[in-house]
Amino acid sequence: MELVGEFVRVETDEEHSAVAVIRIDRPKALNALNAQVTREIAEAAAGVSADASVRSVVLYGGERAFVAGADIKEMADLGHAQMLEYSRGLQNALTAVARIPKPVVAAVSGYALGGGCELALAADFRVAGAKAKLGLPEITLGVIPGAGGTQRLPRLVGPARAKDLIFTGRHVRAQEALEIGLVDEVVADEEVYAAAVARVARFADGPAVALAAAKETVDRGLETDLDSGLEIERLHFSGLFATEDQKTGMRSFIERGPGKAEFSGR
Ligand code: CAA
């Protein structure tokens, strides 16, 4: 699929036609999320979610910066009532990314700070370049993260590590980010994009409905108590018995052994 905004494009990876790339491209401001970039990210998330030919997604901001945060210049003079609206737009856009019902990886090269780190947190996986820097520096601006950072970061790395990053606002290098579980893989800077694509391209031939159910079940389950989570799991698990891929997968196992099924994604 192709979807072109002024600052955000949805492209198809050159080698893997089922991998869509949400490319954020506002280089003069290190891809800072102004209202328009935010809106275009939400549109891109809706587009890749709806397009059945897209089986997995890469978020990428180019080599210098993933995203250096929400646009400080645009926010600086806003008041309380305006920020209530503005922050709703930001949170909704990043939640639209988090809810893309397909595997999503953030390819982090350069800075992923503030809203940029929060965008990366909305992905399922994070691949970072060796020189990447991540963090939530909002406290140094006299505020707190407002695009999911106080919620998604502690769920990923635990409350004490999250509070360390949120209270200090310090930048974390890729290696430390790997050690605390903030990123999943560190590669040479020039390999970030390819490594991110490789991480999700493998899902292109997978059982798409089951992958969506797996993502939804893990994410919704983390937001609720164990009993409710188990019920979400049971319902999704049972629901997959209405798919072609469940029949193919189990029949293939019985006839030819494990791991040989060819899925249709239906
Ligand atoms: N908002 C607006 N403009 C930004 C920006 C941001 N978040 N980050 C960078 N820019 C702009 C700079 O102002 C500069 O513009 P000019 O050329 O017009 O002066 C341009 O991008 C290049 O940046 P620098 O010259 O600062 O580049 P550098 O290499 O010296 O430093 C940096 C890079 C360390 C990332 C530094 O730009 C920086 O600290 N940026 C801000 C990081 C930040 O605080 N992010 C959090 C934002 S608040 C937030 O995100 C709230 C939320 O939770 C929703």
PDB file of C-alpha atoms and ligand atoms in Angstrom:
ATOM      1  CA  MET A   1       0.000   0.000   0.000  1.00  0.00           C
ATOM      2  CA  GLU A   2       1.124   3.587  -0.581  1.00  0.00           C
ATOM      3  CA  LEU A   3      -0.127   6.471   1.543  1.00  0.00           C
ATOM      4  CA  VAL A   4       1.602   9.787   1.352  1.00  0.00           C
ATOM      5  CA  GLY A   5       1.349  12.629   3.842  1.00  0.00           C
ATOM      6  CA  GLU A   6       3.651  15.618   4.052  1.00  0.00           C
ATOM      7  CA  PHE A   7       5.685  14.090   6.894  1.00  0.00           C
ATOM      8  CA  VAL A   8       4.616  10.443   7.065  1.00  0.00           C
ATOM      9  CA  ARG A   9       4.574   7.940   4.214  1.00  0.00           C
ATOM     10  CA  VAL A  10       3.496   4.338   4.128  1.00  0.00           C
ATOM     11  CA  GLU A  11       5.767   2.422   1.783  1.00  0.00           C
ATOM     12  CA  THR A  12       6.221  -1.207   0.871  1.00  0.00           C
ATOM     13  CA  ASP A  13       9.592  -2.717   1.724  1.00  0.00           C
ATOM     14  CA  GLU A  14      11.552  -3.318  -1.488  1.00  0.00           C
ATOM     15  CA  GLU A  15      12.285  -6.981  -0.775  1.00  0.00           C
ATOM     16  CA  HIS A  16       9.274  -7.997   1.276  1.00  0.00           C
ATOM     17  CA  SER A  17       6.006  -6.943  -0.308  1.00  0.00           C
ATOM     18  CA  ALA A  18       3.968  -7.876   2.786  1.00  0.00           C
ATOM     19  CA  VAL A  19       5.994  -5.549   5.047  1.00  0.00           C
ATOM     20  CA  ALA A  20       4.719  -1.963   5.226  1.00  0.00           C
ATOM     21  CA  VAL A  21       7.014   0.797   6.417  1.00  0.00           C
ATOM     22  CA  ILE A  22       5.594   3.796   8.250  1.00  0.00           C
ATOM     23  CA  ARG A  23       8.321   6.297   7.413  1.00  0.00           C
ATOM     24  CA  ILE A  24       8.379   9.472   9.492  1.00  0.00           C
ATOM     25  CA  ASP A  25      10.221  12.168   7.569  1.00  0.00           C
ATOM     26  CA  ARG A  26      10.465  15.624   9.098  1.00  0.00           C
ATOM     27  CA  PRO A  27      14.249  15.907   9.181  1.00  0.00           C
ATOM     28  CA  LYS A  28      14.516  19.619   9.985  1.00  0.00           C
ATOM     29  CA  ALA A  29      12.979  18.994  13.405  1.00  0.00           C
ATOM     30  CA  LEU A  30      14.437  15.501  13.969  1.00  0.00           C
ATOM     31  CA  ASN A  31      10.971  14.108  13.182  1.00  0.00           C
ATOM     32  CA  ALA A  32       9.385  15.917  16.160  1.00  0.00           C
ATOM     33  CA  LEU A  33       5.702  15.091  16.453  1.00  0.00           C
ATOM     34  CA  ASN A  34       3.724  18.225  15.694  1.00  0.00           C
ATOM     35  CA  ALA A  35      -0.051  17.993  15.306  1.00  0.00           C
ATOM     36  CA  GLN A  36       0.235  17.173  11.612  1.00  0.00           C
ATOM     37  CA  VAL A  37       2.844  14.428  12.028  1.00  0.00           C
ATOM     38  CA  THR A  38       0.700  12.968  14.793  1.00  0.00           C
ATOM     39  CA  ARG A  39      -2.394  13.016  12.592  1.00  0.00           C
ATOM     40  CA  GLU A  40      -0.503  11.414   9.724  1.00  0.00           C
ATOM     41  CA  ILE A  41       0.813   8.658  12.005  1.00  0.00           C
ATOM     42  CA  ALA A  42      -2.776   7.912  13.075  1.00  0.00           C
ATOM     43  CA  GLU A  43      -3.835   7.772   9.405  1.00  0.00           C
ATOM     44  CA  ALA A  44      -0.920   5.491   8.567  1.00  0.00           C
ATOM     45  CA  ALA A  45      -1.792   3.179  11.465  1.00  0.00           C
ATOM     46  CA  ALA A  46      -5.408   2.986  10.289  1.00  0.00           C
ATOM     47  CA  GLY A  47      -4.237   2.333   6.717  1.00  0.00           C
ATOM     48  CA  VAL A  48      -1.904  -0.559   7.510  1.00  0.00           C
ATOM     49  CA  SER A  49      -4.440  -2.012   9.949  1.00  0.00           C
ATOM     50  CA  ALA A  50      -7.129  -2.147   7.265  1.00  0.00           C
ATOM     51  CA  ASP A  51      -4.968  -3.437   4.397  1.00  0.00           C
ATOM     52  CA  ALA A  52      -5.015  -7.247   4.329  1.00  0.00           C
ATOM     53  CA  SER A  53      -1.958  -7.362   2.029  1.00  0.00           C
ATOM     54  CA  VAL A  54       0.125  -5.846   4.858  1.00  0.00           C
ATOM     55  CA  ARG A  55       1.214  -8.617   7.213  1.00  0.00           C
ATOM     56  CA  SER A  56       3.724  -6.745   9.366  1.00  0.00           C
ATOM     57  CA  VAL A  57       4.908  -3.196   9.912  1.00  0.00           C
ATOM     58  CA  VAL A  58       8.165  -1.301  10.484  1.00  0.00           C
ATOM     59  CA  LEU A  59       8.237   2.180  12.048  1.00  0.00           C
ATOM     60  CA  TYR A  60      11.268   4.084  10.780  1.00  0.00           C
ATOM     61  CA  GLY A  61      12.485   7.681  11.004  1.00  0.00           C
ATOM     62  CA  GLY A  62      15.676   7.521   8.957  1.00  0.00           C
ATOM     63  CA  GLU A  63      19.282   7.439  10.159  1.00  0.00           C
ATOM     64  CA  ARG A  64      19.699  10.604  12.272  1.00  0.00           C
ATOM     65  CA  ALA A  65      16.638  10.352  14.473  1.00  0.00           C
ATOM     66  CA  PHE A  66      13.757   8.003  15.041  1.00  0.00           C
ATOM     67  CA  VAL A  67      11.695  10.807  16.622  1.00  0.00           C
ATOM     68  CA  ALA A  68      13.083  13.463  19.028  1.00  0.00           C
ATOM     69  CA  GLY A  69       9.786  13.859  20.867  1.00  0.00           C
ATOM     70  CA  ALA A  70       6.622  15.857  20.709  1.00  0.00           C
ATOM     71  CA  ASP A  71       7.150  19.279  19.124  1.00  0.00           C
ATOM     72  CA  ILE A  72       8.276  21.486  22.009  1.00  0.00           C
ATOM     73  CA  LYS A  73       7.968  24.675  19.960  1.00  0.00           C
ATOM     74  CA  GLU A  74       4.349  23.889  19.134  1.00  0.00           C
ATOM     75  CA  MET A  75       3.478  22.971  22.730  1.00  0.00           C
ATOM     76  CA  ALA A  76       5.361  25.633  24.683  1.00  0.00           C
ATOM     77  CA  ASP A  77       2.627  28.269  24.818  1.00  0.00           C
ATOM     78  CA  LEU A  78      -0.416  26.016  25.121  1.00  0.00           C
ATOM     79  CA  GLY A  79      -2.605  26.204  28.219  1.00  0.00           C
ATOM     80  CA  HIS A  80      -4.359  23.507  30.174  1.00  0.00           C
ATOM     81  CA  ALA A  81      -7.567  23.305  28.116  1.00  0.00           C
ATOM     82  CA  GLN A  82      -5.645  23.265  24.830  1.00  0.00           C
ATOM     83  CA  MET A  83      -3.295  20.590  26.095  1.00  0.00           C
ATOM     84  CA  LEU A  84      -6.197  18.378  27.104  1.00  0.00           C
ATOM     85  CA  GLU A  85      -7.151  18.232  23.416  1.00  0.00           C
ATOM     86  CA  TYR A  86      -3.595  18.133  22.066  1.00  0.00           C
ATOM     87  CA  SER A  87      -2.552  15.259  24.305  1.00  0.00           C
ATOM     88  CA  ARG A  88      -5.674  13.319  23.353  1.00  0.00           C
ATOM     89  CA  GLY A  89      -4.542  13.487  19.729  1.00  0.00           C
ATOM     90  CA  LEU A  90      -1.061  12.275  20.662  1.00  0.00           C
ATOM     91  CA  GLN A  91      -2.288   9.426  22.831  1.00  0.00           C
ATOM     92  CA  ASN A  92      -4.893   8.359  20.269  1.00  0.00           C
ATOM     93  CA  ALA A  93      -2.312   8.257  17.487  1.00  0.00           C
ATOM     94  CA  LEU A  94       0.111   6.144  19.494  1.00  0.00           C
ATOM     95  CA  THR A  95      -2.689   3.884  20.674  1.00  0.00           C
ATOM     96  CA  ALA A  96      -3.716   3.447  17.023  1.00  0.00           C
ATOM     97  CA  VAL A  97      -0.157   2.228  16.417  1.00  0.00           C
ATOM     98  CA  ALA A  98      -0.251  -0.062  19.466  1.00  0.00           C
ATOM     99  CA  ARG A  99      -3.532  -1.566  18.230  1.00  0.00           C
ATOM    100  CA  ILE A 100      -2.325  -2.378  14.702  1.00  0.00           C
ATOM    101  CA  PRO A 101      -3.410  -6.041  14.605  1.00  0.00           C
ATOM    102  CA  LYS A 102      -0.129  -7.260  13.081  1.00  0.00           C
ATOM    103  CA  PRO A 103       3.470  -7.536  14.287  1.00  0.00           C
ATOM    104  CA  VAL A 104       5.043  -4.056  14.482  1.00  0.00           C
ATOM    105  CA  VAL A 105       8.720  -3.253  15.034  1.00  0.00           C
ATOM    106  CA  ALA A 106      10.338   0.124  15.677  1.00  0.00           C
ATOM    107  CA  ALA A 107      13.648   0.545  13.813  1.00  0.00           C
ATOM    108  CA  VAL A 108      15.393   3.032  16.102  1.00  0.00           C
ATOM    109  CA  SER A 109      18.352   4.888  14.675  1.00  0.00           C
ATOM    110  CA  GLY A 110      19.570   8.031  16.467  1.00  0.00           C
ATOM    111  CA  TYR A 111      17.270   9.712  18.965  1.00  0.00           C
ATOM    112  CA  ALA A 112      14.063   8.197  20.309  1.00  0.00           C
ATOM    113  CA  LEU A 113      13.191  10.687  23.020  1.00  0.00           C
ATOM    114  CA  GLY A 114       9.958  11.668  24.716  1.00  0.00           C
ATOM    115  CA  GLY A 115       7.096  11.070  22.290  1.00  0.00           C
ATOM    116  CA  GLY A 116       9.619   9.244  20.074  1.00  0.00           C
ATOM    117  CA  CYS A 117      10.443   6.766  22.798  1.00  0.00           C
ATOM    118  CA  GLU A 118       6.719   6.489  23.458  1.00  0.00           C
ATOM    119  CA  LEU A 119       6.078   5.740  19.777  1.00  0.00           C
ATOM    120  CA  ALA A 120       8.708   2.999  19.923  1.00  0.00           C
ATOM    121  CA  LEU A 121       6.986   1.648  23.049  1.00  0.00           C
ATOM    122  CA  ALA A 122       3.771   1.305  21.033  1.00  0.00           C
ATOM    123  CA  ALA A 123       5.495  -1.253  18.796  1.00  0.00           C
ATOM    124  CA  ASP A 124       5.759  -4.963  19.626  1.00  0.00           C
ATOM    125  CA  PHE A 125       9.554  -4.972  19.250  1.00  0.00           C
ATOM    126  CA  ARG A 126      12.384  -2.432  19.166  1.00  0.00           C
ATOM    127  CA  VAL A 127      15.590  -2.826  17.159  1.00  0.00           C
ATOM    128  CA  ALA A 128      18.167  -0.114  17.889  1.00  0.00           C
ATOM    129  CA  GLY A 129      21.375   1.035  16.282  1.00  0.00           C
ATOM    130  CA  ALA A 130      24.476   0.958  18.472  1.00  0.00           C
ATOM    131  CA  LYS A 131      24.570   4.751  18.707  1.00  0.00           C
ATOM    132  CA  ALA A 132      20.844   5.193  19.352  1.00  0.00           C
ATOM    133  CA  LYS A 133      19.732   7.133  22.407  1.00  0.00           C
ATOM    134  CA  LEU A 134      16.388   6.570  24.066  1.00  0.00           C
ATOM    135  CA  GLY A 135      14.753   8.279  26.985  1.00  0.00           C
ATOM    136  CA  LEU A 136      11.923  10.291  28.440  1.00  0.00           C
ATOM    137  CA  PRO A 137      13.421  13.777  29.022  1.00  0.00           C
ATOM    138  CA  GLU A 138      10.048  15.459  29.705  1.00  0.00           C
ATOM    139  CA  ILE A 139      11.008  16.093  33.357  1.00  0.00           C
ATOM    140  CA  THR A 140      13.797  18.386  32.113  1.00  0.00           C
ATOM    141  CA  LEU A 141      11.044  20.460  30.477  1.00  0.00           C
ATOM    142  CA  GLY A 142       9.067  20.630  33.722  1.00  0.00           C
ATOM    143  CA  VAL A 143       6.458  18.055  32.665  1.00  0.00           C
ATOM    144  CA  ILE A 144       5.971  14.273  32.512  1.00  0.00           C
ATOM    145  CA  PRO A 145       5.607  11.922  29.540  1.00  0.00           C
ATOM    146  CA  GLY A 146       2.169  12.412  28.021  1.00  0.00           C
ATOM    147  CA  ALA A 147       1.973   9.947  25.145  1.00  0.00           C
ATOM    148  CA  GLY A 148       1.903   6.706  27.077  1.00  0.00           C
ATOM    149  CA  GLY A 149       5.394   6.703  28.615  1.00  0.00           C
ATOM    150  CA  THR A 150       4.316   6.523  32.244  1.00  0.00           C
ATOM    151  CA  GLN A 151       2.116   3.527  31.402  1.00  0.00           C
ATOM    152  CA  ARG A 152       3.842   1.555  28.655  1.00  0.00           C
ATOM    153  CA  LEU A 153       7.419   1.893  29.965  1.00  0.00           C
ATOM    154  CA  PRO A 154       6.810   0.392  33.449  1.00  0.00           C
ATOM    155  CA  ARG A 155       4.807  -2.423  31.880  1.00  0.00           C
ATOM    156  CA  LEU A 156       7.850  -3.208  29.725  1.00  0.00           C
ATOM    157  CA  VAL A 157      10.831  -2.670  32.066  1.00  0.00           C
ATOM    158  CA  GLY A 158       9.248  -2.614  35.540  1.00  0.00           C
ATOM    159  CA  PRO A 159       8.328   0.346  37.755  1.00  0.00           C
ATOM    160  CA  ALA A 160      11.729   1.135  39.319  1.00  0.00           C
ATOM    161  CA  ARG A 161      13.607   1.269  36.011  1.00  0.00           C
ATOM    162  CA  ALA A 162      10.804   3.285  34.464  1.00  0.00           C
ATOM    163  CA  LYS A 163      10.848   5.749  37.363  1.00  0.00           C
ATOM    164  CA  ASP A 164      14.616   6.095  37.052  1.00  0.00           C
ATOM    165  CA  LEU A 165      14.232   7.140  33.402  1.00  0.00           C
ATOM    166  CA  ILE A 166      11.154   9.317  34.010  1.00  0.00           C
ATOM    167  CA  PHE A 167      12.489  11.057  37.156  1.00  0.00           C
ATOM    168  CA  THR A 168      15.959  11.777  35.704  1.00  0.00           C
ATOM    169  CA  GLY A 169      15.073  12.273  32.043  1.00  0.00           C
ATOM    170  CA  ARG A 170      18.467  10.839  31.176  1.00  0.00           C
ATOM    171  CA  HIS A 171      19.322   9.456  27.741  1.00  0.00           C
ATOM    172  CA  VAL A 172      19.917   5.717  27.662  1.00  0.00           C
ATOM    173  CA  ARG A 173      22.380   4.282  25.174  1.00  0.00           C
ATOM    174  CA  ALA A 174      21.360   1.279  23.082  1.00  0.00           C
ATOM    175  CA  GLN A 175      23.393  -1.217  25.103  1.00  0.00           C
ATOM    176  CA  GLU A 176      21.788  -0.215  28.410  1.00  0.00           C
ATOM    177  CA  ALA A 177      18.387  -0.163  26.727  1.00  0.00           C
ATOM    178  CA  LEU A 178      19.029  -3.771  25.699  1.00  0.00           C
ATOM    179  CA  GLU A 179      20.071  -4.740  29.224  1.00  0.00           C
ATOM    180  CA  ILE A 180      16.897  -3.345  30.813  1.00  0.00           C
ATOM    181  CA  GLY A 181      14.585  -4.737  28.113  1.00  0.00           C
ATOM    182  CA  LEU A 182      13.721  -1.386  26.568  1.00  0.00           C
ATOM    183  CA  VAL A 183      15.028  -2.647  23.229  1.00  0.00           C
ATOM    184  CA  ASP A 184      15.165  -6.217  21.977  1.00  0.00           C
ATOM    185  CA  GLU A 185      18.167  -6.114  19.677  1.00  0.00           C
ATOM    186  CA  VAL A 186      21.135  -3.830  19.038  1.00  0.00           C
ATOM    187  CA  VAL A 187      22.827  -3.853  15.639  1.00  0.00           C
ATOM    188  CA  ALA A 188      25.299  -1.647  13.762  1.00  0.00           C
ATOM    189  CA  ASP A 189      23.653   1.672  12.933  1.00  0.00           C
ATOM    190  CA  GLU A 190      23.606   1.038   9.208  1.00  0.00           C
ATOM    191  CA  GLU A 191      21.827  -2.301   9.751  1.00  0.00           C
ATOM    192  CA  VAL A 192      18.905  -1.061  11.827  1.00  0.00           C
ATOM    193  CA  TYR A 193      16.338  -0.947   9.058  1.00  0.00           C
ATOM    194  CA  ALA A 194      17.289  -4.333   7.570  1.00  0.00           C
ATOM    195  CA  ALA A 195      17.376  -6.017  10.989  1.00  0.00           C
ATOM    196  CA  ALA A 196      13.954  -4.606  11.831  1.00  0.00           C
ATOM    197  CA  VAL A 197      12.514  -5.831   8.525  1.00  0.00           C
ATOM    198  CA  ALA A 198      14.054  -9.269   9.071  1.00  0.00           C
ATOM    199  CA  ARG A 199      12.456  -9.448  12.513  1.00  0.00           C
ATOM    200  CA  VAL A 200       8.912  -9.053  11.187  1.00  0.00           C
ATOM    201  CA  ALA A 201       9.151 -10.303   7.581  1.00  0.00           C
ATOM    202  CA  ARG A 202       9.151 -13.849   8.956  1.00  0.00           C
ATOM    203  CA  PHE A 203       5.504 -13.377   9.948  1.00  0.00           C
ATOM    204  CA  ALA A 204       4.347 -12.678   6.374  1.00  0.00           C
ATOM    205  CA  ASP A 205       3.441 -16.327   5.736  1.00  0.00           C
ATOM    206  CA  GLY A 206       2.072 -16.884   9.224  1.00  0.00           C
ATOM    207  CA  PRO A 207      -1.521 -17.446  10.324  1.00  0.00           C
ATOM    208  CA  ALA A 208      -2.541 -13.777  10.336  1.00  0.00           C
ATOM    209  CA  VAL A 209      -5.704 -14.185  12.390  1.00  0.00           C
ATOM    210  CA  ALA A 210      -3.868 -16.150  15.077  1.00  0.00           C
ATOM    211  CA  LEU A 211      -1.048 -13.590  15.135  1.00  0.00           C
ATOM    212  CA  ALA A 212      -3.579 -10.795  15.613  1.00  0.00           C
ATOM    213  CA  ALA A 213      -5.268 -12.796  18.365  1.00  0.00           C
ATOM    214  CA  ALA A 214      -1.916 -13.463  20.053  1.00  0.00           C
ATOM    215  CA  LYS A 215      -1.083  -9.753  20.052  1.00  0.00           C
ATOM    216  CA  GLU A 216      -4.500  -8.681  21.250  1.00  0.00           C
ATOM    217  CA  THR A 217      -4.557 -11.312  23.985  1.00  0.00           C
ATOM    218  CA  VAL A 218      -1.137 -10.402  25.387  1.00  0.00           C
ATOM    219  CA  ASP A 219      -1.811  -6.656  25.241  1.00  0.00           C
ATOM    220  CA  ARG A 220      -5.360  -6.731  26.627  1.00  0.00           C
ATOM    221  CA  GLY A 221      -4.350  -9.316  29.208  1.00  0.00           C
ATOM    222  CA  LEU A 222      -1.624  -7.022  30.553  1.00  0.00           C
ATOM    223  CA  GLU A 223      -4.276  -4.384  31.105  1.00  0.00           C
ATOM    224  CA  THR A 224      -6.483  -6.537  33.293  1.00  0.00           C
ATOM    225  CA  ASP A 225      -6.528  -9.092  36.126  1.00  0.00           C
ATOM    226  CA  LEU A 226      -5.483 -12.710  35.586  1.00  0.00           C
ATOM    227  CA  ASP A 227      -9.010 -14.157  35.535  1.00  0.00           C
ATOM    228  CA  SER A 228     -10.196 -11.681  32.908  1.00  0.00           C
ATOM    229  CA  GLY A 229      -6.990 -12.211  30.935  1.00  0.00           C
ATOM    230  CA  LEU A 230      -7.491 -15.946  30.929  1.00  0.00           C
ATOM    231  CA  GLU A 231     -11.051 -15.440  29.715  1.00  0.00           C
ATOM    232  CA  ILE A 232      -9.823 -13.182  26.887  1.00  0.00           C
ATOM    233  CA  GLU A 233      -7.354 -15.932  25.991  1.00  0.00           C
ATOM    234  CA  ARG A 234      -9.967 -18.694  26.099  1.00  0.00           C
ATOM    235  CA  LEU A 235     -12.368 -16.788  23.851  1.00  0.00           C
ATOM    236  CA  HIS A 236      -9.697 -15.906  21.298  1.00  0.00           C
ATOM    237  CA  PHE A 237      -8.266 -19.425  21.390  1.00  0.00           C
ATOM    238  CA  SER A 238     -11.718 -20.910  20.749  1.00  0.00           C
ATOM    239  CA  GLY A 239     -12.465 -18.299  18.095  1.00  0.00           C
ATOM    240  CA  LEU A 240      -9.458 -19.440  16.066  1.00  0.00           C
ATOM    241  CA  PHE A 241     -11.230 -22.758  15.501  1.00  0.00           C
ATOM    242  CA  ALA A 242     -13.373 -20.820  13.021  1.00  0.00           C
ATOM    243  CA  THR A 243     -10.331 -20.093  10.818  1.00  0.00           C
ATOM    244  CA  GLU A 244      -9.016 -21.901   7.777  1.00  0.00           C
ATOM    245  CA  ASP A 245      -5.489 -21.698   9.222  1.00  0.00           C
ATOM    246  CA  GLN A 246      -6.438 -23.712  12.321  1.00  0.00           C
ATOM    247  CA  LYS A 247      -7.766 -26.515  10.107  1.00  0.00           C
ATOM    248  CA  THR A 248      -4.703 -26.335   7.823  1.00  0.00           C
ATOM    249  CA  GLY A 249      -2.295 -26.176  10.763  1.00  0.00           C
ATOM    250  CA  MET A 250      -3.667 -29.132  12.671  1.00  0.00           C
ATOM    251  CA  ARG A 251      -4.304 -31.264   9.570  1.00  0.00           C
ATOM    252  CA  SER A 252      -0.763 -30.603   8.382  1.00  0.00           C
ATOM    253  CA  PHE A 253       0.647 -31.682  11.751  1.00  0.00           C
ATOM    254  CA  ILE A 254      -1.324 -34.927  11.698  1.00  0.00           C
ATOM    255  CA  GLU A 255      -0.409 -35.773   8.093  1.00  0.00           C
ATOM    256  CA  ARG A 256       3.148 -34.409   7.794  1.00  0.00           C
ATOM    257  CA  GLY A 257       4.496 -33.602  11.272  1.00  0.00           C
ATOM    258  CA  PRO A 258       5.237 -30.288  12.987  1.00  0.00           C
ATOM    259  CA  GLY A 259       6.022 -26.935  11.405  1.00  0.00           C
ATOM    260  CA  LYS A 260       5.141 -27.698   7.767  1.00  0.00           C
ATOM    261  CA  ALA A 261       1.771 -25.993   7.442  1.00  0.00           C
ATOM    262  CA  GLU A 262       1.285 -23.433   4.703  1.00  0.00           C
ATOM    263  CA  PHE A 263      -1.154 -20.830   5.939  1.00  0.00           C
ATOM    264  CA  SER A 264      -3.551 -18.719   3.897  1.00  0.00           C
ATOM    265  CA  GLY A 265      -3.868 -16.050   6.585  1.00  0.00           C
ATOM    266  CA  ARG A 266      -7.630 -16.630   6.738  1.00  0.00           C
TER     267      ARG A 266
HETATM  268  N1  CAA B   1      10.546  19.671  19.355  1.00  0.00           N
HETATM  269  C1  CAA B   1      10.758  20.659  18.477  1.00  0.00           C
HETATM  270  N2  CAA B   1      11.908  20.803  17.794  1.00  0.00           N
HETATM  271  C2  CAA B   1      12.879  19.892  18.032  1.00  0.00           C
HETATM  272  C3  CAA B   1      12.728  18.834  18.926  1.00  0.00           C
HETATM  273  C4  CAA B   1      11.469  18.731  19.614  1.00  0.00           C
HETATM  274  N3  CAA B   1      11.205  17.731  20.462  1.00  0.00           N
HETATM  275  N4  CAA B   1      13.860  18.112  18.971  1.00  0.00           N
HETATM  276  C5  CAA B   1      14.707  18.700  18.112  1.00  0.00           C
HETATM  277  N5  CAA B   1      14.124  19.773  17.540  1.00  0.00           N
HETATM  278  C6  CAA B   1      14.685  20.699  16.549  1.00  0.00           C
HETATM  279  C7  CAA B   1      15.692  21.632  17.175  1.00  0.00           C
HETATM  280  O1  CAA B   1      15.052  22.714  17.816  1.00  0.00           O
HETATM  281  C8  CAA B   1      16.491  22.039  15.970  1.00  0.00           C
HETATM  282  O2  CAA B   1      15.756  22.990  15.238  1.00  0.00           O
HETATM  283  P1  CAA B   1      16.498  24.294  14.631  1.00  0.00           P
HETATM  284  O3  CAA B   1      17.496  23.720  13.654  1.00  0.00           O
HETATM  285  O4  CAA B   1      15.372  25.027  13.963  1.00  0.00           O
HETATM  286  O5  CAA B   1      17.119  24.993  15.776  1.00  0.00           O
HETATM  287  C9  CAA B   1      16.538  20.762  15.139  1.00  0.00           C
HETATM  288  O6  CAA B   1      15.452  19.964  15.593  1.00  0.00           O
HETATM  289  C10 CAA B   1      17.812  19.959  15.334  1.00  0.00           C
HETATM  290  O7  CAA B   1      17.975  19.730  16.719  1.00  0.00           O
HETATM  291  P2  CAA B   1      19.290  20.151  17.539  1.00  0.00           P
HETATM  292  O8  CAA B   1      19.990  21.290  16.879  1.00  0.00           O
HETATM  293  O9  CAA B   1      18.900  20.336  18.966  1.00  0.00           O
HETATM  294  O10 CAA B   1      20.150  18.821  17.346  1.00  0.00           O
HETATM  295  P3  CAA B   1      21.267  18.241  18.330  1.00  0.00           P
HETATM  296  O11 CAA B   1      21.883  17.112  17.595  1.00  0.00           O
HETATM  297  O12 CAA B   1      22.112  19.324  18.886  1.00  0.00           O
HETATM  298  O13 CAA B   1      20.431  17.652  19.588  1.00  0.00           O
HETATM  299  C11 CAA B   1      18.658  16.384  20.628  1.00  0.00           C
HETATM  300  C12 CAA B   1      19.545  16.579  19.386  1.00  0.00           C
HETATM  301  C13 CAA B   1      19.508  15.941  21.825  1.00  0.00           C
HETATM  302  C14 CAA B   1      17.658  15.305  20.281  1.00  0.00           C
HETATM  303  C15 CAA B   1      17.947  17.711  20.995  1.00  0.00           C
HETATM  304  O14 CAA B   1      17.360  18.234  19.814  1.00  0.00           O
HETATM  305  C16 CAA B   1      16.865  17.567  22.006  1.00  0.00           C
HETATM  306  O15 CAA B   1      17.153  17.467  23.201  1.00  0.00           O
HETATM  307  N6  CAA B   1      15.567  17.555  21.585  1.00  0.00           N
HETATM  308  C17 CAA B   1      14.444  17.526  22.473  1.00  0.00           C
HETATM  309  C18 CAA B   1      14.256  16.165  23.117  1.00  0.00           C
HETATM  310  C19 CAA B   1      13.075  16.204  24.071  1.00  0.00           C
HETATM  311  O16 CAA B   1      13.111  16.881  25.076  1.00  0.00           O
HETATM  312  N7  CAA B   1      12.001  15.445  23.763  1.00  0.00           N
HETATM  313  C20 CAA B   1      10.831  15.414  24.561  1.00  0.00           C
HETATM  314  C21 CAA B   1       9.814  16.353  24.009  1.00  0.00           C
HETATM  315  S1  CAA B   1       8.398  16.545  25.049  1.00  0.00           S
HETATM  316  C22 CAA B   1       7.433  15.228  24.754  1.00  0.00           C
HETATM  317  O17 CAA B   1       7.739  14.367  23.963  1.00  0.00           O
HETATM  318  C23 CAA B   1       6.136  15.204  25.527  1.00  0.00           C
HETATM  319  C24 CAA B   1       5.377  13.930  25.459  1.00  0.00           C
HETATM  320  O18 CAA B   1       5.616  13.011  26.198  1.00  0.00           O
HETATM  321  C25 CAA B   1       4.265  13.785  24.548  1.00  0.00           C
END
